[in-house]
mmCIF file of C-alpha atoms (C1' of nucleotides) in Angstrom:
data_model
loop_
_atom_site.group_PDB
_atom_site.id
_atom_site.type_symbol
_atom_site.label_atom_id
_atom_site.label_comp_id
_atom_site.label_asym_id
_atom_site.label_seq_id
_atom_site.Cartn_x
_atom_site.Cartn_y
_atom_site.Cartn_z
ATOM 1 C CA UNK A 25 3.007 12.613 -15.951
ATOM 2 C CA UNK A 26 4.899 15.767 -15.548
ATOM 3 C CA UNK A 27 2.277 17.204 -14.072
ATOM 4 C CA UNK A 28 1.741 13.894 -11.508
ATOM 5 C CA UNK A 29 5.305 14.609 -10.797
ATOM 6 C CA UNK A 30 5.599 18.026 -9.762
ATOM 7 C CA UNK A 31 2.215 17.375 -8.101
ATOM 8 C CA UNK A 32 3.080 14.445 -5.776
ATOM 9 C CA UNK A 33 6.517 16.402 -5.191
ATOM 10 C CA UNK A 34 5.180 19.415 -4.287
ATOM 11 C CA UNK A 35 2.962 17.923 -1.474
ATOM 12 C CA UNK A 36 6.059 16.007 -0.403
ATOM 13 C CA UNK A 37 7.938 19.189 -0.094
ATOM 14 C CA UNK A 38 5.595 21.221 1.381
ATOM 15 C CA UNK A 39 5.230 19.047 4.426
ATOM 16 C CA UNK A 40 8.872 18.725 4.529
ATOM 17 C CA UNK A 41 8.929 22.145 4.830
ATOM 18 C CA UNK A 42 6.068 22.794 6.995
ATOM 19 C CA UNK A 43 7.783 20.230 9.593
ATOM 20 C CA UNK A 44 10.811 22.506 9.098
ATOM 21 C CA UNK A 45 8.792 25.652 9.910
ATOM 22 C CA UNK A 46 7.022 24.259 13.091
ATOM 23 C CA UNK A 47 10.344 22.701 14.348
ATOM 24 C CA UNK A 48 11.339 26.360 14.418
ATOM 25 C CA UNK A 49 8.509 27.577 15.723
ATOM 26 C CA UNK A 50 8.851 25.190 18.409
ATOM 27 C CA UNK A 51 12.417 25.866 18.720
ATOM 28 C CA UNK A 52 11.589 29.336 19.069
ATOM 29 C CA UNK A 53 9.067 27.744 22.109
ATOM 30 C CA UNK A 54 11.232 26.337 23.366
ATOM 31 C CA UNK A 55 13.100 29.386 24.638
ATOM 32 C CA UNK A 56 10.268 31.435 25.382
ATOM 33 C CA UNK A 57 8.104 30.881 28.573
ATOM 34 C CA UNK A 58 5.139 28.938 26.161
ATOM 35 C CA UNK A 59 3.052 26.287 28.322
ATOM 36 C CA UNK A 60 3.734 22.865 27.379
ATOM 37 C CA UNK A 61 0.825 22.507 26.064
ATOM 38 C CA UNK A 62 1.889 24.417 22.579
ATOM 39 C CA UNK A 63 5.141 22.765 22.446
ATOM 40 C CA UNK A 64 3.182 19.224 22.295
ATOM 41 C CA UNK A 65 0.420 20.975 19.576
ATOM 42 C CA UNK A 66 3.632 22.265 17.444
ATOM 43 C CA UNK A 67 5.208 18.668 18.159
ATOM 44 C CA UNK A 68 1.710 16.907 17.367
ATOM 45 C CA UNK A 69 1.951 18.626 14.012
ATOM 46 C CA UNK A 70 5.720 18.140 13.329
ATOM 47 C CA UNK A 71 5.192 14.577 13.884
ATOM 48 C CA UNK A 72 2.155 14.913 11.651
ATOM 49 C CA UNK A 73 3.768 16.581 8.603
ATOM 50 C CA UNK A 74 6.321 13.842 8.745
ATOM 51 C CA UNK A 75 4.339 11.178 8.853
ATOM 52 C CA UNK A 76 2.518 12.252 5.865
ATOM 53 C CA UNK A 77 5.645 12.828 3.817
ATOM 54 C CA UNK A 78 6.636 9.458 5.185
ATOM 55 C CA UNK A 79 3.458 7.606 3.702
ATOM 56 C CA UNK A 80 4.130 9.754 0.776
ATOM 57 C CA UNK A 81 7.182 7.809 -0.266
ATOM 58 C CA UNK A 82 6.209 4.856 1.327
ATOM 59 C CA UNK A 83 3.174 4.598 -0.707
ATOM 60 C CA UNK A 84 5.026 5.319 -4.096
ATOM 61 C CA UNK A 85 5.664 1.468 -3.889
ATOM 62 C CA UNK A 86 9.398 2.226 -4.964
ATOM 63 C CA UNK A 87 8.298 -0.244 -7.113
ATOM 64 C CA UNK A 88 11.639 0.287 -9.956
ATOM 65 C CA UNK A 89 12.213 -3.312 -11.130
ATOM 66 C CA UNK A 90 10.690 -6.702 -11.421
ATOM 67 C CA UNK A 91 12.586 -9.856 -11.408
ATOM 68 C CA UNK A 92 11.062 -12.794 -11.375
ATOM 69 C CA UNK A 93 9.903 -14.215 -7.672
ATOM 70 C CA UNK A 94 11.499 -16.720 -6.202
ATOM 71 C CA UNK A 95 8.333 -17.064 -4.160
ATOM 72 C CA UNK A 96 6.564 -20.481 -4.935
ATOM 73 C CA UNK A 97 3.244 -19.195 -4.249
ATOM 74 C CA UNK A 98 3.329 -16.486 -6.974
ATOM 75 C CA UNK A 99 5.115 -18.522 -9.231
ATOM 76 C CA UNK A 100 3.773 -17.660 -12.586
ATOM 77 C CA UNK A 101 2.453 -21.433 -12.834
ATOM 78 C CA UNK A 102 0.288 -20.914 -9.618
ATOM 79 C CA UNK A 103 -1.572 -17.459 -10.399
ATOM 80 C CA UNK A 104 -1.645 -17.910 -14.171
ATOM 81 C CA UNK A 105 -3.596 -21.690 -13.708
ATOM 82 C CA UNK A 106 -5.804 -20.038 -11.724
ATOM 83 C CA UNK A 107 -6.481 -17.411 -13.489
ATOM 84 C CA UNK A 108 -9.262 -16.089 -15.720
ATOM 85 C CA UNK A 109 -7.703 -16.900 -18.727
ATOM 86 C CA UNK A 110 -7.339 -20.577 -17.454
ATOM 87 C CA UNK A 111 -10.621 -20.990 -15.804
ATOM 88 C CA UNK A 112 -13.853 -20.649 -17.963
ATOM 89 C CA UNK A 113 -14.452 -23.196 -19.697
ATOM 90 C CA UNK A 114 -13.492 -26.010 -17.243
ATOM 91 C CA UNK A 115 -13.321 -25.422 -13.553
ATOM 92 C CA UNK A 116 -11.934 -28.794 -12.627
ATOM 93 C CA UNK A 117 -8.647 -27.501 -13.964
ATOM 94 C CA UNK A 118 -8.719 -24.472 -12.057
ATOM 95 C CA UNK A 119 -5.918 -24.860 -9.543
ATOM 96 C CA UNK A 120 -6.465 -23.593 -6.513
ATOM 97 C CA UNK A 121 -2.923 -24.438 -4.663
ATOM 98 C CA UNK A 122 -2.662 -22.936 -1.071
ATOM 99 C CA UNK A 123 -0.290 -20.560 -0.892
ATOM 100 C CA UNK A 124 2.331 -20.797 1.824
ATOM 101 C CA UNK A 125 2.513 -17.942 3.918
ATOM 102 C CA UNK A 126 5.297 -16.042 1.490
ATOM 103 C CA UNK A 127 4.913 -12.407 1.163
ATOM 104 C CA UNK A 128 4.982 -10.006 4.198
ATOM 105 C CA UNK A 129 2.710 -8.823 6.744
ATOM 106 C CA UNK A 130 1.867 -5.625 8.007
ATOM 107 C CA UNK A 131 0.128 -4.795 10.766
ATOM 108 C CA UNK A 132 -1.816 -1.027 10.335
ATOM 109 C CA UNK A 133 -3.197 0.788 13.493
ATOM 110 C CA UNK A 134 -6.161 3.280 12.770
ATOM 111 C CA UNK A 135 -7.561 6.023 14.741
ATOM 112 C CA UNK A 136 -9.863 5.288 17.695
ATOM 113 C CA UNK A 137 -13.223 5.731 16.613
ATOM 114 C CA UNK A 138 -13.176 5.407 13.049
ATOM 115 C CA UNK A 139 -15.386 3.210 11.106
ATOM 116 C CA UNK A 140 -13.627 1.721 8.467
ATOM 117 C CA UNK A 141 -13.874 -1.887 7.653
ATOM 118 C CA UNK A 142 -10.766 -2.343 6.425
ATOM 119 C CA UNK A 143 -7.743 -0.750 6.957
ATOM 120 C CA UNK A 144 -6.741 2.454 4.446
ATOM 121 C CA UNK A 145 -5.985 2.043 1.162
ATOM 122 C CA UNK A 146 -2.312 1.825 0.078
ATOM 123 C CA UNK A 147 -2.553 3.435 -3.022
ATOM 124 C CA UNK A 148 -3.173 0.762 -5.153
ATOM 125 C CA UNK A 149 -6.889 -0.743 -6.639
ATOM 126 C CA UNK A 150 -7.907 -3.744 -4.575
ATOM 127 C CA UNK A 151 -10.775 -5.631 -5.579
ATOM 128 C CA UNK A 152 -12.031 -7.738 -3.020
ATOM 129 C CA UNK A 153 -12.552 -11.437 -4.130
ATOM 130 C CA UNK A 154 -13.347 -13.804 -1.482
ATOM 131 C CA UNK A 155 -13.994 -13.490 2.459
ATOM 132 C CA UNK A 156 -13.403 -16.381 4.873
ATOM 133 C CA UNK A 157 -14.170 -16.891 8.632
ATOM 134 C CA UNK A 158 -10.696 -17.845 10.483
ATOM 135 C CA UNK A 159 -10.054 -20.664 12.342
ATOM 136 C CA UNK A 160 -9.597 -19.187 15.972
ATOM 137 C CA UNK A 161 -10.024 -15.588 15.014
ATOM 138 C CA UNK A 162 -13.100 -13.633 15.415
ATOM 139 C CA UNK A 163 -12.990 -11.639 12.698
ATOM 140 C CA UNK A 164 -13.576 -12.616 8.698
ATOM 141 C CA UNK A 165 -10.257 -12.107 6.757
ATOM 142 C CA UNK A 166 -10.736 -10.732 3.602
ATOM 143 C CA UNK A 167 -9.147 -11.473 0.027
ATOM 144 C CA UNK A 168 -8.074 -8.834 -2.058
ATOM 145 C CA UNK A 169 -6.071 -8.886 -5.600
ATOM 146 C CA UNK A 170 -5.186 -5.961 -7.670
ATOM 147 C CA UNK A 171 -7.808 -4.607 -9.459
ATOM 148 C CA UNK A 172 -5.318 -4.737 -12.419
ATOM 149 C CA UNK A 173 -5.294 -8.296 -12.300
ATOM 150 C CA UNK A 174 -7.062 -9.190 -15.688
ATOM 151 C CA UNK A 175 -6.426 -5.877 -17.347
ATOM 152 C CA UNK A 176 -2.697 -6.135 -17.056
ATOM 153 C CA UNK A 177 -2.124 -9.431 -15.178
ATOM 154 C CA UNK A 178 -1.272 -7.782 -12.006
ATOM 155 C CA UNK A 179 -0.550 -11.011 -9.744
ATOM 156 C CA UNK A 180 -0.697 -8.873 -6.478
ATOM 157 C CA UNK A 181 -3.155 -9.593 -3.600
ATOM 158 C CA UNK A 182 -3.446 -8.650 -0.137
ATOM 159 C CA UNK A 183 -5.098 -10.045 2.860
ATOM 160 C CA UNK A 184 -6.749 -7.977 5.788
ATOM 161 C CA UNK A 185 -7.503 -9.407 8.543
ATOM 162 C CA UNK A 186 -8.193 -7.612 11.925
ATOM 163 C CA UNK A 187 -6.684 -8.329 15.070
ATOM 164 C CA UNK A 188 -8.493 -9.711 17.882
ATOM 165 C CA UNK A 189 -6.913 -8.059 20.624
ATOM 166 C CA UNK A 190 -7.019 -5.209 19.053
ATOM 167 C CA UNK A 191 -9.659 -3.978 16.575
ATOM 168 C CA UNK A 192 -8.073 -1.254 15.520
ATOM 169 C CA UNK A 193 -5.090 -3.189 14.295
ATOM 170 C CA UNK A 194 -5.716 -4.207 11.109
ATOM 171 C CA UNK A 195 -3.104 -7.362 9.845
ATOM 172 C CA UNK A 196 -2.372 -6.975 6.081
ATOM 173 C CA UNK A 197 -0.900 -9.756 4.406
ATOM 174 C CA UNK A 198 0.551 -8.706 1.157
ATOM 175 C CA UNK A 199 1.659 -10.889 -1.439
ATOM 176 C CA UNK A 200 2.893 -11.020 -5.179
ATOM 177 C CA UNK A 201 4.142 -7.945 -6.681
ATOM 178 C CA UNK A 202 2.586 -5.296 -8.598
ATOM 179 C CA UNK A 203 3.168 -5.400 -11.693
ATOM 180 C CA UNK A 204 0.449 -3.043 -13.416
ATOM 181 C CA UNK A 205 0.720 0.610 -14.975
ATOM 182 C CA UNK A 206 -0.144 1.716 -11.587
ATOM 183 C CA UNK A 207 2.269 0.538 -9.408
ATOM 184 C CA UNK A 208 5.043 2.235 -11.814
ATOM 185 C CA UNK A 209 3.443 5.442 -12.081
ATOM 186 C CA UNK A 210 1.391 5.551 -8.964
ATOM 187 C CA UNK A 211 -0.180 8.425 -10.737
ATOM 188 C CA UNK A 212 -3.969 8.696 -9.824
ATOM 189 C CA UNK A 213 -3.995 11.632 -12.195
ATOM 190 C CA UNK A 214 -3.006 9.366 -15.037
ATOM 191 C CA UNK A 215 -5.074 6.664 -14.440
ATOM 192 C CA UNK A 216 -3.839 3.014 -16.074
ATOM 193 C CA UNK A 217 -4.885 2.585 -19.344
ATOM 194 C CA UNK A 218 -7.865 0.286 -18.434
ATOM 195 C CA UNK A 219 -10.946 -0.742 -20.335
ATOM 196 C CA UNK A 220 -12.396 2.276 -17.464
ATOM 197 C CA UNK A 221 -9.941 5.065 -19.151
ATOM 198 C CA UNK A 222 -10.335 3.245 -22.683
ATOM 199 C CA UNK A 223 -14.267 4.173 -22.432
ATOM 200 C CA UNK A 224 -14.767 7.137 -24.430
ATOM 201 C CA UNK A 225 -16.388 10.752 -23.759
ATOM 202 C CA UNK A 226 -18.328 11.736 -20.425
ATOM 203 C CA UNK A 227 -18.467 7.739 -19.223
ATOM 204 C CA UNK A 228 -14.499 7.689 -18.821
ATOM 205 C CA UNK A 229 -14.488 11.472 -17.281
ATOM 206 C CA UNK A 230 -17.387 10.537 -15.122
ATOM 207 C CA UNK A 231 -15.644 7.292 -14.299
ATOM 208 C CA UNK A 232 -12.036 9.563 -13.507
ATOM 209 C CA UNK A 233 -13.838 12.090 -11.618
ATOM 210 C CA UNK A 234 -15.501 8.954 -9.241
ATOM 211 C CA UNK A 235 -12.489 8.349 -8.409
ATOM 212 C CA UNK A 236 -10.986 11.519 -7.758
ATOM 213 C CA UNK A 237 -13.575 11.962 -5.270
ATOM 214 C CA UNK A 238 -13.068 8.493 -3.826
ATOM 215 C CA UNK A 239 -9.110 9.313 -3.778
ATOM 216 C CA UNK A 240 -9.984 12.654 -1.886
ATOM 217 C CA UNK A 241 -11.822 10.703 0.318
ATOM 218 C CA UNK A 242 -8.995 8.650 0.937
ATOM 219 C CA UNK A 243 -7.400 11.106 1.640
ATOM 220 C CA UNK A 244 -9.139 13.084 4.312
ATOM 221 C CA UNK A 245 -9.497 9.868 5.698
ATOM 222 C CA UNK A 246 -5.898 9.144 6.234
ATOM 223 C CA UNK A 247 -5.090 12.135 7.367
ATOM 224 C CA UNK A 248 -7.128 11.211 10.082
ATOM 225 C CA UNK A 249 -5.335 8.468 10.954
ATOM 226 C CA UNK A 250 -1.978 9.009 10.693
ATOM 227 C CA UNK A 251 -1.734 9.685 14.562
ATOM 228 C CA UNK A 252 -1.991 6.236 15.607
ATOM 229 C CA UNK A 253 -0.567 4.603 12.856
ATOM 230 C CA UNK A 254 1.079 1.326 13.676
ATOM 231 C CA UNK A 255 3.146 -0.486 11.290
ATOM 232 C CA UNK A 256 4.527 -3.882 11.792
ATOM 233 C CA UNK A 257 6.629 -5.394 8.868
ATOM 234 C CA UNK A 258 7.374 -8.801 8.593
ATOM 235 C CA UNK A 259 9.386 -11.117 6.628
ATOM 236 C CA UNK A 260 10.779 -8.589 4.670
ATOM 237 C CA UNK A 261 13.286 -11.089 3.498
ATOM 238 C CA UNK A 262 10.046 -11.820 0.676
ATOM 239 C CA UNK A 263 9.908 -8.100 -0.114
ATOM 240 C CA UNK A 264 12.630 -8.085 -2.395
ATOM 241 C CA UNK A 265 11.180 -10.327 -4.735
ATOM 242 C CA UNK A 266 8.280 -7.654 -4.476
ATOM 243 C CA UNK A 267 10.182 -3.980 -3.868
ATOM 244 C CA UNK A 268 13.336 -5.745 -4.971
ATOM 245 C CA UNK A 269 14.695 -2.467 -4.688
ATOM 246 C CA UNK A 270 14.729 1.305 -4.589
ATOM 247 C CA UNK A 271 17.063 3.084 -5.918
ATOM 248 C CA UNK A 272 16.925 6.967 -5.434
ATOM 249 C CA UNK A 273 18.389 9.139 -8.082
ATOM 250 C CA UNK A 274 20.451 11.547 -6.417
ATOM 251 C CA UNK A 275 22.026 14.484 -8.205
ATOM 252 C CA UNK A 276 23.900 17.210 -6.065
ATOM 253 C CA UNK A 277 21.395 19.895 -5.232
ATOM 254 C CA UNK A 278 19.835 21.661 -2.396
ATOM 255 C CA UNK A 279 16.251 20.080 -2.371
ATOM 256 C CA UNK A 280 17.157 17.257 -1.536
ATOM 257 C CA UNK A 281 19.771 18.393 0.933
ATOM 258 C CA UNK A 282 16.732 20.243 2.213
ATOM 259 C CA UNK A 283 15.152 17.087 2.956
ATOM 260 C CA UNK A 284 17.745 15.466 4.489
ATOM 261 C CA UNK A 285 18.508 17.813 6.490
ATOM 262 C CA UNK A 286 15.175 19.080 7.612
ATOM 263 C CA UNK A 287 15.389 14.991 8.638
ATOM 264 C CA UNK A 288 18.423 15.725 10.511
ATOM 265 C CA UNK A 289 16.774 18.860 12.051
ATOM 266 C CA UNK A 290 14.190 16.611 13.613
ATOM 267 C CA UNK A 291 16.739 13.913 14.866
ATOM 268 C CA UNK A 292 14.963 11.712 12.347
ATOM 269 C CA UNK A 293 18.150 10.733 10.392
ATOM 270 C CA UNK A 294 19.878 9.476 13.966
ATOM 271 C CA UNK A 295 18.856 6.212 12.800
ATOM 272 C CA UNK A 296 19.104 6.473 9.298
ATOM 273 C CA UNK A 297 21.986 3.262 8.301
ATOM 274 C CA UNK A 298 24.567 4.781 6.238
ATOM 275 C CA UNK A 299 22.403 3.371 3.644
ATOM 276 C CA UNK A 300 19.679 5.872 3.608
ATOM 277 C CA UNK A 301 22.263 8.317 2.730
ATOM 278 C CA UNK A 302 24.975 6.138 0.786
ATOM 279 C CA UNK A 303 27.799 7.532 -0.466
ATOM 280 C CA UNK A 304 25.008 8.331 -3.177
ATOM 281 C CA UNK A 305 27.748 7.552 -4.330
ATOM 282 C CA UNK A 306 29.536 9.126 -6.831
ATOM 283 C CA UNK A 307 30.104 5.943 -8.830
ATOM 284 C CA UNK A 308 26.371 5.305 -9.037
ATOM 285 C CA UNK A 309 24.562 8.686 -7.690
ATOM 286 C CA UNK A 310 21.976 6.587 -5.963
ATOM 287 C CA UNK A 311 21.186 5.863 -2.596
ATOM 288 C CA UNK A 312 19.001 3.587 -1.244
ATOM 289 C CA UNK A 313 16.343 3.497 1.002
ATOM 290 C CA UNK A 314 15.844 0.693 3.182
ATOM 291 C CA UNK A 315 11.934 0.187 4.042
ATOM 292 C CA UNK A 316 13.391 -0.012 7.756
ATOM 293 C CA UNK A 317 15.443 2.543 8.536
ATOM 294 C CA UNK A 318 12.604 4.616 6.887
ATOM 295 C CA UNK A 319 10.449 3.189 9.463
ATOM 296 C CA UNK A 320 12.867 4.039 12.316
ATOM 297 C CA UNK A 321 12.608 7.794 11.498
ATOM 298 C CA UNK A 322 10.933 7.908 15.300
ATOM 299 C CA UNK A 323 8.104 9.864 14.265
ATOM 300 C CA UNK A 324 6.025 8.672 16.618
ATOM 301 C CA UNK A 325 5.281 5.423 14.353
ATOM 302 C CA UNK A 326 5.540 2.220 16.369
ATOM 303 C CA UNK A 327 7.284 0.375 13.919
ATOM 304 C CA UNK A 328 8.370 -3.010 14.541
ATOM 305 C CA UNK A 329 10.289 -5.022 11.904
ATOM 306 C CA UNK A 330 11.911 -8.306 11.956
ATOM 307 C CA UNK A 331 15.551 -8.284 11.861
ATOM 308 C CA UNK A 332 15.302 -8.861 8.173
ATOM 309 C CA UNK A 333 17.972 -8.025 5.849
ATOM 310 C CA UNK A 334 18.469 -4.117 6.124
ATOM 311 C CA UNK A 335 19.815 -3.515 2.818
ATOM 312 C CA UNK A 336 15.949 -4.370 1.811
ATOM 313 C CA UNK A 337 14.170 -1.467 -0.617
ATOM 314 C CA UNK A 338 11.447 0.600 0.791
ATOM 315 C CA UNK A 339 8.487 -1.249 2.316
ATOM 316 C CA UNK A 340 5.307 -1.844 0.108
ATOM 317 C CA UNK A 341 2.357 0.415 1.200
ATOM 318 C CA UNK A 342 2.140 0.581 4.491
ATOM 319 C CA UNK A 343 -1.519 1.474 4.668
ATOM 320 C CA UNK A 344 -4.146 1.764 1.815
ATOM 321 C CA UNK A 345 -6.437 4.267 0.498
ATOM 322 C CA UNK A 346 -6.389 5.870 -3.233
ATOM 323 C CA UNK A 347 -4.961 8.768 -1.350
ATOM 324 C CA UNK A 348 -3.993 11.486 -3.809
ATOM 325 C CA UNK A 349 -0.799 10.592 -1.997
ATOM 326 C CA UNK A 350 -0.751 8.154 -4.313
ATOM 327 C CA UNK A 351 -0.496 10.824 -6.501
ATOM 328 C CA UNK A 352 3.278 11.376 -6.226
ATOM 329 C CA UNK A 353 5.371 9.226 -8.514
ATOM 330 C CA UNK A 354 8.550 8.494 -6.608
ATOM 331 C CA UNK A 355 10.466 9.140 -10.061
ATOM 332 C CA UNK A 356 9.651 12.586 -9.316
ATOM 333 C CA UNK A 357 11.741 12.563 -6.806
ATOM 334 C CA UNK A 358 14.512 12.203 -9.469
ATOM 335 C CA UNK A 359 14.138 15.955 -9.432
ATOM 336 C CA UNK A 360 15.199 16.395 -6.118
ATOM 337 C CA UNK A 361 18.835 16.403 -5.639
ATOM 338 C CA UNK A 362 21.052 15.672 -2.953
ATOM 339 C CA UNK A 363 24.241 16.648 -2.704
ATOM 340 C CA UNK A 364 26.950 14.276 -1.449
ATOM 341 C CA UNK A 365 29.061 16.942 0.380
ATOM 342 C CA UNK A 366 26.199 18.450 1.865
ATOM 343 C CA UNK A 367 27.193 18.868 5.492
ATOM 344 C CA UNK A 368 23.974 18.776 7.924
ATOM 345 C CA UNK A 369 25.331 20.540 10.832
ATOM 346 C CA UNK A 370 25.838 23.423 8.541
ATOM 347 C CA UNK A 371 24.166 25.582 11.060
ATOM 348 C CA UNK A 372 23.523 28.352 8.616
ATOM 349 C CA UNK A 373 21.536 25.996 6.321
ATOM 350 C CA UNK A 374 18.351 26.174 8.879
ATOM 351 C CA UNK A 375 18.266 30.129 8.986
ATOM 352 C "C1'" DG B 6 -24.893 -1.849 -18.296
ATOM 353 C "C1'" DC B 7 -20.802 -1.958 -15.761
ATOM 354 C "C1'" DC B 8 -18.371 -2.780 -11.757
ATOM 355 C "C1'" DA B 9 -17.472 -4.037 -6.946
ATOM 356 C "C1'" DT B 10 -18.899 -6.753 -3.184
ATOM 357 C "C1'" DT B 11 -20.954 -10.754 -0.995
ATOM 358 C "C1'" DT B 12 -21.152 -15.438 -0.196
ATOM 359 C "C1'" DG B 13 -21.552 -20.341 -0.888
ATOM 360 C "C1'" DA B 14 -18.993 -23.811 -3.180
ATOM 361 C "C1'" DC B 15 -14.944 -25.852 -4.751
ATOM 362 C "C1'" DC B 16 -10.194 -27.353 -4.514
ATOM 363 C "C1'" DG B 17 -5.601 -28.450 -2.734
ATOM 364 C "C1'" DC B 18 -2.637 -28.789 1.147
ATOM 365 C "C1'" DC B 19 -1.714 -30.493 5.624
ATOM 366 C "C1'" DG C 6 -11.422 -34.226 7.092
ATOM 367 C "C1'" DG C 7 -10.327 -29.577 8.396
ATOM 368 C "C1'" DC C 8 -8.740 -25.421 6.897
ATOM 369 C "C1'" DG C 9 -7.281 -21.733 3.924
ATOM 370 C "C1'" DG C 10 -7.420 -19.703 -0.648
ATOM 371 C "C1'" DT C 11 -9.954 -18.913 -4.776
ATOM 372 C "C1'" DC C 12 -13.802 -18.976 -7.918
ATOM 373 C "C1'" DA C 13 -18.019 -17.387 -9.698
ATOM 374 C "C1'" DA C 14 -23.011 -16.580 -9.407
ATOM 375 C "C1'" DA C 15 -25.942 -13.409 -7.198
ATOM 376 C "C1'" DT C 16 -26.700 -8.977 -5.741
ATOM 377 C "C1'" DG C 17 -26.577 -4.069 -5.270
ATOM 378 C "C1'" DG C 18 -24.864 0.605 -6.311
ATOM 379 C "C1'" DC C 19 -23.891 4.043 -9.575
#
DNA sequence: GCCATTTGACCGCC
DNA sequence: GGCGGTCAAATGGC
């Protein structure tokens, strides 16, 4: 875990800070006689590094809490009678209630000219369950659920669908809330406790290292996609009952100021809501993170949300592979510390 | 053998 | 009855 931790915050720092070095460099372009062309390359890659530590913390879930749903589709009643528990020896009393369209959707760009089927992982286990053609779409939609589901009664699922008009818009319909070992810890390093990880000797290390190599997949993968990734949240008026909320432990400290301000640096915090960087108030030494101000950092991710209530927690996954991403446990982040009286136009801070 | 995916069938809602 | 969501047998990969 501790190791998870410093892991996933490490990589978040390190392309904090490499956006911080490149703005300088380009800074430092910007008053020399460089051609354009290497102030868009440094930009390309500023945008870049920020974009990954972006889908760093959007992919931790910031998952803290779960309260019950008000959400009739994933009330308890709905999932559990249909579940595998329920179902077996009957099937007439498997219910199988349509679900209204609760939840959120998402709507995830990838790269021109890559293959993928589906749209990139989000850092959870999905296991695909069911495909179905669309009435007036051309394209199957697909029918995913946590892979957690029976293991630890995960209730999350997830449709993908992709666009019409655009193939390389993928629409991802999330629904339910994670409730497994993974969404917590987000950990790929410490896998869930699953009947996988419960299988003893080489099987279980054989199984682990499968899926290291599928998460490093993942991972080269999304790096190759972050440039045209499109996000569109909606109803995040539902996500609370998923992400109820995100709370980030705040402590006074310079890493954290380092963040911020490295934000700041980049003109990313402009439209950061007071929220972002609350008070962190003394009272409670949080501050919260609303999934759409995080998606308004203007980093070159078209992000379109609906004018859902803003004090909403971070976003669910925007986008979906077993990244090692994944990797970083946004409790790590409980290491970083921000301090309150931090002032970001401290000019010497940037040196 | 285990697990994920595919796919036809089933079921409930509209 | 049409449609969307889910189930579960069949299938294939590892």
């Amino acid at each position: 875990m501790e190791k998870t931790m410093d892991c996933g915050q490490n990589t978040l720092l390190n392309e904090l800070t490499q956006g911080k070095e490149l703005t300088n460099l380009l800074r430092m372009h910007l008053h020399s006689s460089s051609s354009p062309e290497t102030r868009q390359a440094l930009l390309e890659k500023i945008l870049c590094s920020y974009e990954k530590a972006l889908s760093m913390l959007n992919w931790n879930g910031f998952v803290v809490e779960t309260k019950p749903t008000g959400s009739t589709l994933e009330s308890p009643g709905s999932i559990a009678n249909s579940s595998p528990g329920s179902e077996g020896s009957d099937k007439k009393d498997v219910f199988k209630k349509r679900k209204t369209s609760s939840g959120w959707t998402e709507q995830v760009r990838v790269c021109s000219g890559t293959s993928l089927e589906g749209p990139l992982d989000d850092g959870y286990c999905w296991r695909k369950y069911g495909q179905k053609d669309i009435l007036g779409s051309n394209c199957p939609r697909g029918y995913y659920r946590c892979t957690h589901r029976h293991s630890q009664g995960c209730l999350a699922t997830k449709q993908v669908q992709r666009s019409d008009e655009d193939p390389t818009i993928f629409e991802v319909k999330y629904r339910g809330r994670h409730t497994c070992k993974q969404a917590s810890h987000f950990a790929a390093t410490s896998v869930p406790v699953t009947r996988e990880s419960k299988l003893k000797g080489n099987h279980s290390r054989q199984k682990q290292q499968q899926l290291e190599e599928k998460q490093k997949q993942s991972q080269e993968v999304f790096f190759s996609f972050e440039a045209g990734l499109k996000v569109k949240t909606e109803d995040l008026d539902n996500k609370e009952d998923i992400f109820p909320s995100f709370h980030f432990p705040v402590e006074s400290e310079v890493e954290n100021s380092m963040v911020i301000k490295t934000l700041m640096e980049n003109d990313i915090m402009g439209n950061l809501s007071p929220a972002f960087i609350s008070p962190a108030t003394s009272e409670s030494n949080y501050f919260s993170v609303s999934p759409c101000h995080m998606g308004s950092f203007g980093l070159g991710q078209n992000v379109q949300t609906s004018d859902s209530d803003l004090t909403d927690i971070i976003s669910a996954p925007t986008s979906v592979t077993n990244s090692p991403i994944g990797d970083l446990d946004i409790s790590s982040l409980d290491k970083l510390e921000f301090d309150p009286s931090f002032l970001f136009d401290n000019p010497e801070f940037f040196s």
